[in-house]
XYZ file of C-alpha atoms in Angstrom:
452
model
C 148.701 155.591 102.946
C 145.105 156.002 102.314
C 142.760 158.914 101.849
C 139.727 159.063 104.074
C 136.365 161.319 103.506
C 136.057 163.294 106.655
C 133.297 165.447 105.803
C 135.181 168.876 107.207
C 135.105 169.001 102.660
C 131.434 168.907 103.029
C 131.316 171.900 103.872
C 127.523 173.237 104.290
C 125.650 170.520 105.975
C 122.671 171.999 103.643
C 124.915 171.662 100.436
C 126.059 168.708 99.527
C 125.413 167.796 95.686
C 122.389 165.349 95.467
C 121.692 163.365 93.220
C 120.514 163.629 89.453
C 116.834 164.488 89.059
C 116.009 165.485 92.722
C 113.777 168.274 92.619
C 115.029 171.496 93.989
C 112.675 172.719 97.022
C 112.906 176.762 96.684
C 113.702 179.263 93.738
C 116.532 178.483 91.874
C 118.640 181.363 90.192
C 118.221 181.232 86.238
C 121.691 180.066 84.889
C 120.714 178.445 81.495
C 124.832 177.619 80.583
C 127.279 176.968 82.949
C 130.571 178.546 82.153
C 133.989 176.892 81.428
C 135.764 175.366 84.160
C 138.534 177.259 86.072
C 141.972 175.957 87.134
C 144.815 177.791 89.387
C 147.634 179.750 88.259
C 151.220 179.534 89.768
C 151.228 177.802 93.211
C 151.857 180.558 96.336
C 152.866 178.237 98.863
C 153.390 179.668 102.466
C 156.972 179.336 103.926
C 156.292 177.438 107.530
C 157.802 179.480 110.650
C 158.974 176.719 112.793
C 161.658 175.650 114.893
C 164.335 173.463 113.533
C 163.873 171.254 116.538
C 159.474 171.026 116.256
C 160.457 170.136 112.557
C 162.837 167.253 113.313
C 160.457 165.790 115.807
C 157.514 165.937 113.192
C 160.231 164.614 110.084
C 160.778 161.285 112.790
C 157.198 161.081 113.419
C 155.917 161.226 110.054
C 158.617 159.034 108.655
C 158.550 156.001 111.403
C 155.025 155.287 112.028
C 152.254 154.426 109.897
C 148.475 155.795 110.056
C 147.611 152.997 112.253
C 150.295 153.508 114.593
C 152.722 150.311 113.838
C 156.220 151.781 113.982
C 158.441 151.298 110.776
C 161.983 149.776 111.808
C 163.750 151.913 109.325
C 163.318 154.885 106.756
C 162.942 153.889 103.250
C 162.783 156.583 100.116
C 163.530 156.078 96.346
C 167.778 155.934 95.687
C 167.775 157.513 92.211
C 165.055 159.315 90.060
C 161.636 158.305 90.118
C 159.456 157.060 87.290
C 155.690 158.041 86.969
C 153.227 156.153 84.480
C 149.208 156.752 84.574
C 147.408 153.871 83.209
C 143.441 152.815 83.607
C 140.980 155.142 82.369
C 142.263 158.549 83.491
C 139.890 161.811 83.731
C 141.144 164.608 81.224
C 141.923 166.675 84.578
C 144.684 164.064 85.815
C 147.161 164.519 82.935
C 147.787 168.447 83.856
C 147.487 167.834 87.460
C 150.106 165.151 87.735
C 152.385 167.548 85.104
C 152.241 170.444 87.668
C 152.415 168.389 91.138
C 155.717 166.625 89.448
C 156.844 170.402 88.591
C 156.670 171.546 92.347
C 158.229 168.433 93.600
C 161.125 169.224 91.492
C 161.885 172.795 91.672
C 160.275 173.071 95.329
C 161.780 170.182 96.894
C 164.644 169.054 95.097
C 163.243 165.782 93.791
C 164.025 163.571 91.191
C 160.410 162.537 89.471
C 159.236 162.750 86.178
C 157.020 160.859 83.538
C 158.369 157.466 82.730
C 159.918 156.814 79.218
C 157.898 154.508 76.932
C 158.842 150.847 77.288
C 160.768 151.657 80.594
C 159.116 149.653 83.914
C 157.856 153.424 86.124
C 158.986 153.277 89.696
C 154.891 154.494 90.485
C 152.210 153.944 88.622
C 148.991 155.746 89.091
C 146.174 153.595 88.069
C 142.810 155.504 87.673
C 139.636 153.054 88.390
C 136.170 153.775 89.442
C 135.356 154.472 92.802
C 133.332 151.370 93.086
C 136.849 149.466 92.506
C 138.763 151.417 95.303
C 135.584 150.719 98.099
C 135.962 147.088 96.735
C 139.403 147.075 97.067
C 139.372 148.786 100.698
C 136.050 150.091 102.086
C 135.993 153.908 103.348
C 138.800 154.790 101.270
C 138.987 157.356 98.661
C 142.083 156.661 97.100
C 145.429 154.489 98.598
C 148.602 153.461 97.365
C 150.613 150.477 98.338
C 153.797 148.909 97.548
C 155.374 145.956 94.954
C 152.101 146.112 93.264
C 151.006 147.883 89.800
C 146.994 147.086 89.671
C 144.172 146.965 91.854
C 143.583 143.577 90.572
C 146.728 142.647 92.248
C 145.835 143.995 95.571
C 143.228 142.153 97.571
C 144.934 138.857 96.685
C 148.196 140.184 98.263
C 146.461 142.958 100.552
C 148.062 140.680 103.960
C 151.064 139.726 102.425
C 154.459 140.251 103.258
C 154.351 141.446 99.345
C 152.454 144.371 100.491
C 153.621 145.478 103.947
C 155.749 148.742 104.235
C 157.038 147.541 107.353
C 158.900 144.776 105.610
C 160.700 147.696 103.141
C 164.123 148.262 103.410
C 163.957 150.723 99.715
C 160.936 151.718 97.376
C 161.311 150.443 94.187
C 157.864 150.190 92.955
C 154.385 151.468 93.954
C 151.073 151.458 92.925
C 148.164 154.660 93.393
C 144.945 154.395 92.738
C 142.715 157.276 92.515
C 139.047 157.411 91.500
C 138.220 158.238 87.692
C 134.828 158.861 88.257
C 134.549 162.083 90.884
C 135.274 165.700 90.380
C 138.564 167.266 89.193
C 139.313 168.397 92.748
C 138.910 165.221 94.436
C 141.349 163.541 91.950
C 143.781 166.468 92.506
C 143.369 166.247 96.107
C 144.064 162.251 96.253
C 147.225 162.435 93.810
C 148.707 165.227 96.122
C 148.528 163.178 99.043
C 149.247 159.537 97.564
C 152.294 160.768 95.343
C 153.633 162.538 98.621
C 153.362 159.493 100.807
C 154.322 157.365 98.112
C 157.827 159.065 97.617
C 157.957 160.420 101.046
C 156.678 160.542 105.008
C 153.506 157.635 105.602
C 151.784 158.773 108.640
C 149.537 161.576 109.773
C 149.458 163.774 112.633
C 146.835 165.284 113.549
C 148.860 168.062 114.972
C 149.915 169.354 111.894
C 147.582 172.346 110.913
C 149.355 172.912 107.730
C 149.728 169.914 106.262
C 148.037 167.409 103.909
C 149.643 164.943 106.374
C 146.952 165.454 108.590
C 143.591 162.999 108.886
C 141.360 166.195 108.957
C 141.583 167.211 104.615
C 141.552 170.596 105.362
C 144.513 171.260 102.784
C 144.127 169.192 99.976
C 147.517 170.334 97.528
C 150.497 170.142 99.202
C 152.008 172.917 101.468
C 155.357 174.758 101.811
C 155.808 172.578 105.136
C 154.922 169.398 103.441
C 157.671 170.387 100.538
C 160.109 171.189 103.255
C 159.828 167.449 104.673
C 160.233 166.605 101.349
C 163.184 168.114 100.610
C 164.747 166.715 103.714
C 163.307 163.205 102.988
C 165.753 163.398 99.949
C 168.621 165.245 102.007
C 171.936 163.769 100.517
C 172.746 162.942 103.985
C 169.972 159.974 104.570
C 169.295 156.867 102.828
C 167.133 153.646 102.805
C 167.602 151.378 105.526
C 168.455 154.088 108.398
C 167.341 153.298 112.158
C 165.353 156.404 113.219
C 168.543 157.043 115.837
C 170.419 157.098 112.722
C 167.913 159.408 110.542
C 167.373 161.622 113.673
C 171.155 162.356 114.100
C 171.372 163.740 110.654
C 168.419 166.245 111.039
C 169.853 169.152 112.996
C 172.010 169.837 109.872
C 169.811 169.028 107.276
C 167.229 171.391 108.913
C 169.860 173.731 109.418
C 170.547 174.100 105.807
C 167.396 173.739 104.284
C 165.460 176.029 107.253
C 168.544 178.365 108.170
C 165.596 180.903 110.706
C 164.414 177.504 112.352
C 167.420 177.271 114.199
C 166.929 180.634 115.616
C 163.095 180.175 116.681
C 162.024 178.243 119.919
C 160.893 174.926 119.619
C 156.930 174.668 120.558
C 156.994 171.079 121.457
C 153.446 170.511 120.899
C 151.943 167.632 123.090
C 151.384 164.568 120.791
C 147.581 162.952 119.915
C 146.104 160.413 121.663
C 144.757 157.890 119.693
C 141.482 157.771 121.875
C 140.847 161.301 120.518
C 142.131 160.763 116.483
C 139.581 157.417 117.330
C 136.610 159.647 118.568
C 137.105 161.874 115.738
C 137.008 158.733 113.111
C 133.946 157.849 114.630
C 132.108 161.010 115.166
C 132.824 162.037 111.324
C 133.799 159.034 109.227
C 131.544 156.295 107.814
C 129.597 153.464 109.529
C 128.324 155.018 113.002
C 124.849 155.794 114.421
C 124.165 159.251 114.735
C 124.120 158.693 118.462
C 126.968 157.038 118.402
C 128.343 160.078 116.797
C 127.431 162.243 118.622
C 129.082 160.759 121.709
C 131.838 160.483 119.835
C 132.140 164.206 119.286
C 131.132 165.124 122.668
C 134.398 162.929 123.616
C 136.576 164.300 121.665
C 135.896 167.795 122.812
C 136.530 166.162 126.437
C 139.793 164.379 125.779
C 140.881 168.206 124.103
C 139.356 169.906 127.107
C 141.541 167.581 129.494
C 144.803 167.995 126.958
C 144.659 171.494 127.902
C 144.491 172.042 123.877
C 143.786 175.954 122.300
C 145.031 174.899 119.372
C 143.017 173.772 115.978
C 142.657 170.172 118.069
C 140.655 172.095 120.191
C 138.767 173.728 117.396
C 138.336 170.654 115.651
C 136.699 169.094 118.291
C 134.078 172.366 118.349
C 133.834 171.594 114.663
C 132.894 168.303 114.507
C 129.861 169.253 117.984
C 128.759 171.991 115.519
C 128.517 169.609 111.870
C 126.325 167.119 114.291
C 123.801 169.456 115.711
C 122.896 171.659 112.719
C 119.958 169.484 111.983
C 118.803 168.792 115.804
C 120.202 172.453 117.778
C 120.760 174.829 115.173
C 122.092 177.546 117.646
C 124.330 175.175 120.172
C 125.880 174.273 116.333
C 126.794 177.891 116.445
C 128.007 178.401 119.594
C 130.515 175.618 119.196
C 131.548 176.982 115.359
C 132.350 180.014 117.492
C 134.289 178.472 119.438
C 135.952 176.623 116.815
C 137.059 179.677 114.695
C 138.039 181.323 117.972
C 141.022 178.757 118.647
C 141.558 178.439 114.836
C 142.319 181.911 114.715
C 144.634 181.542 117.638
C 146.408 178.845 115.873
C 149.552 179.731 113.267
C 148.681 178.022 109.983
C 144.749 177.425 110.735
C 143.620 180.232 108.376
C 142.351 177.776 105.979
C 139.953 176.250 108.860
C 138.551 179.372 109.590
C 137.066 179.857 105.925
C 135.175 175.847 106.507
C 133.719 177.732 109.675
C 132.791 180.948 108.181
C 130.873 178.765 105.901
C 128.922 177.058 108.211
C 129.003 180.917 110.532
C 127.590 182.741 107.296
C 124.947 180.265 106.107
C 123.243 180.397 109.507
C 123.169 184.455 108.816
C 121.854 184.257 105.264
C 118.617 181.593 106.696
C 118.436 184.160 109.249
C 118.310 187.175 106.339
C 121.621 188.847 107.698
C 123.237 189.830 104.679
C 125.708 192.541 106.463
C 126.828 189.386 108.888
C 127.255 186.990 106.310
C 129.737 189.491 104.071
C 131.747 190.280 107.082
C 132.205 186.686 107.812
C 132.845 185.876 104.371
C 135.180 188.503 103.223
C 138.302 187.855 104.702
C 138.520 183.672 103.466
C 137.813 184.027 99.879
C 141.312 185.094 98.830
C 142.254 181.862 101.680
C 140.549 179.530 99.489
C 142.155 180.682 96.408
C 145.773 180.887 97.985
C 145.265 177.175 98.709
C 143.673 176.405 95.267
C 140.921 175.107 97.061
C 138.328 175.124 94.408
C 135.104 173.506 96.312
C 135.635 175.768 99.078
C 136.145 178.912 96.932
C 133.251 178.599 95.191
C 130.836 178.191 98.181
C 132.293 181.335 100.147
C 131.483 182.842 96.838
C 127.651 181.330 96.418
C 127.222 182.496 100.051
C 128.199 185.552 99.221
C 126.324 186.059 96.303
C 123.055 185.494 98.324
C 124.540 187.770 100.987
C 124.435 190.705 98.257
C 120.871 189.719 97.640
C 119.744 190.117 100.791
C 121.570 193.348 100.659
C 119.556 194.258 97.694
C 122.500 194.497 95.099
C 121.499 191.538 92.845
C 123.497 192.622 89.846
C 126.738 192.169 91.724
C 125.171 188.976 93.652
C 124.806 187.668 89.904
C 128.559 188.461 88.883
C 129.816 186.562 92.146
C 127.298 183.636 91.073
C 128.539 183.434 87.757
C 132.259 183.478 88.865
C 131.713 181.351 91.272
C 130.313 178.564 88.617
C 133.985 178.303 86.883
C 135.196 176.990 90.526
C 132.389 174.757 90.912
C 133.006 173.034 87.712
C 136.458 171.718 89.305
C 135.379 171.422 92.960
C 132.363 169.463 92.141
C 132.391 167.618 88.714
C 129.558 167.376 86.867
C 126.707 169.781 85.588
C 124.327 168.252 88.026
C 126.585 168.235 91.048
C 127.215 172.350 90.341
C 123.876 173.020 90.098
C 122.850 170.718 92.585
C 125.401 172.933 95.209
C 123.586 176.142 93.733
C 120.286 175.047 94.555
C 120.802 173.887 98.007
C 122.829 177.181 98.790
C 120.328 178.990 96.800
C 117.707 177.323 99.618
C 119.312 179.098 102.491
C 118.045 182.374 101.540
C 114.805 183.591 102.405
C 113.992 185.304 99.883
C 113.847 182.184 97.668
C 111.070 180.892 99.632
């Protein structure tokens, strides 16, 4: 119901936009006018490969169990099309999102949704307020939406109320989301995906899930072909508000069956659920609020409770992950060792490609401050078309600044420049402002030794 900042959309420990007026500490590469800001074309969403049985078991577990693991005593949805209304001060990137998102829902999964009429009271309405508002609202979070409410005003007065509480639903009538008007084009994006979904649809995460936006990590941040599927069975003619999960979980053989014909002929995985000890270890080690040796302890157990789960999946590799993002500043090469290890079990994982190109981030920058240009563009290569696929625009352009001081160190600047210059149009949308793109230049721009 709420979208946290794990820093896995960091990225570079080294690059993270600063800000205004810090001084850059190496050679920065002379781009006098950045160029206009690119967007995606046609969405290429992957069809999922999964059993018909794994997906039921995710549809019930998604649908009757919030984030914080209170169970919901029955599934609720929207009976009839849904209304959408943006009010508050909206960024001039929200307008085209929210046009396209509503586009997919409808053609992809079968749903009802579309701008509200003027006059007419909107089933949702997406309120865009500073960022200042939402942490006032409720700390940590990057955007949230809640039910029976339409302002943000409205919200901490009722925030414990039985006005408030989805587990008191029986229907959705009317919801409120309220993203940030004040970050960068992707971040607004990413929220609106993941509100509007859980807003119309499924309210938990699993961590499990290594192609979802349903999933705590915000690896994929625009909404997959196995979130649409859920979708499209969350509005199956055959369920309705007010079903008993017995009830919904009868139904979903055939509605599966139907909407997934192959899944009934694939074997069911049965992947082991997530203890909340290690989705709690994880919060800790990455999220806001901790010590940094409290973090680290944190991350070293995680990688335990995965090591004892018997886990080669991308919980595994997570795990790795989040050892590695603590120990660049302190052990540079045990960081690398355990992003090894994580893209080893992402890349053993069905659906974890995206992952891999985070790692081969952090993989390449460590062979760029160590002048490997060859290692760097083999590590890079194969993710940049990965980022693009999932209109990932932060990510895209930083395989592509990495790779542009790869060429350099290569010696074939006039390419490095082209890929620099491309890469600008992504950074506009994956990082916002003029000083925030520049700012992720120069710190990438400070791996390289040859800036020195």
């Amino acid at each position: 119901m709420r979208r946290f900042v794990l820093p896995m959309v960091l990225l570079l420990n080294a690059c993270v936009p600063v800000t205004p007026g810090d001084t850059p500490t190496r050679a920065l590469p002379q781009i006098s006018d950045l160029p206009p800001m690119k967007t995606f074309g046609a969405p290429r969403p992957a069809v999922p490969i999964r059993s018909n049985n794994d997906l039921a078991l995710d549809f019930i577990e998604l649908s009757f169990q919030l984030e914080s693991g209170r169970e919901l005593p029955v599934f609720t949805r929207f009976e009839g099309p849904i209304s959408v209304q943006v009010t508050g001060a909206p960024p001039a990137s929200l307008g085209p999102d929210l046009r396209r998102l509503m586009h997919r829902l409808r053609t992809e999964a079968g749903i009802d949704i579309d701008a509200a009429t003027p006059g007419s009271t909107p089933n949702i309405t997406i309120e865009a307020v500073s960022r200042a508002q939402i942490r006032r609202a409720l700390p940590h979070a990057a955007c949230f939406v809640v039910p029976n409410i339409t302002t943000i005003s409205e919200y901490k007065p009722n925030r414990r109320s039985a006005r408030t509480s989805w587990t008191n639903l029986r229907t959705r009538k009317q919801l409120a989301i309220f993203l940030p008007n004040d970050a960068s084009p992707q971040e607004v994006r990413d929220c609106l995906h993941e509100e509007l979904a859980q807003a119309i649809g499924p309210l938990n995460d699993l961590y499990r899930l290594p192609d979802s936006v349903f999933n705590d990590d915000n690896v994929h941040t625009v909404l997959t072909g196995f979130d649409m599927m859920m979708l499209r069975a969350y509005y199956a003619p055959e369920l309705r508000s007010g079903m008993t999960r017995g009830e919904v979980a009868q139904r979903l053989p055939a509605i599966f069956g139907r909407i997934n014909p192959r899944g009934d002929q694939l074997p069911a995985k049965y992947a082991t659920r997530t203890p909340r000890a290690w989705s709690q270890a994880v919060q800790t080690a990455l999220g806001p609020g901790a010590t940094q040796p409290a973090r680290r302890a944190a991350a070293d157990r995680a990688l335990k409770i995965a090591q004892a789960m018997g886990w080669k999946d991308h919980r595994r590799a997570f795990a790795h992950y989040a050892n590695g993002r603590l120990l660049l500043s302190t052990d540079p090469k045990a960081a690398q060792t355990h992003f090894r290890a994580a893209d080893q079990y992402y890349a053993a994982t069905q659906g974890a490609d995206l992952h891999r190109a985070y790692v081969a981030t952090q993989l390449a920058a460590y062979a760029i401050t160590r002048g490997d240009g060859d290692a760097a563009i083999v590590l890079l290569s194969p993710h940049i078309d990965e980022a693009a696929l999932n209109e990932n625009a932060a990510l895209l352009s930083t395989l592509l600044l990495l790779r542009a001081e790869a060429l350099d160190l290569q010696g074939r600047s006039a390419e490095a420049r082209t890929v620099r210059l491309d890469s600008l149009g992504w950074a506009r949308y994956g990082f916002g402002p003029d000083w925030a793109v520049r700012a992720k230049l120069r710190e990438i721009s400070s791996l390289n030794p040859l800036n020195g």
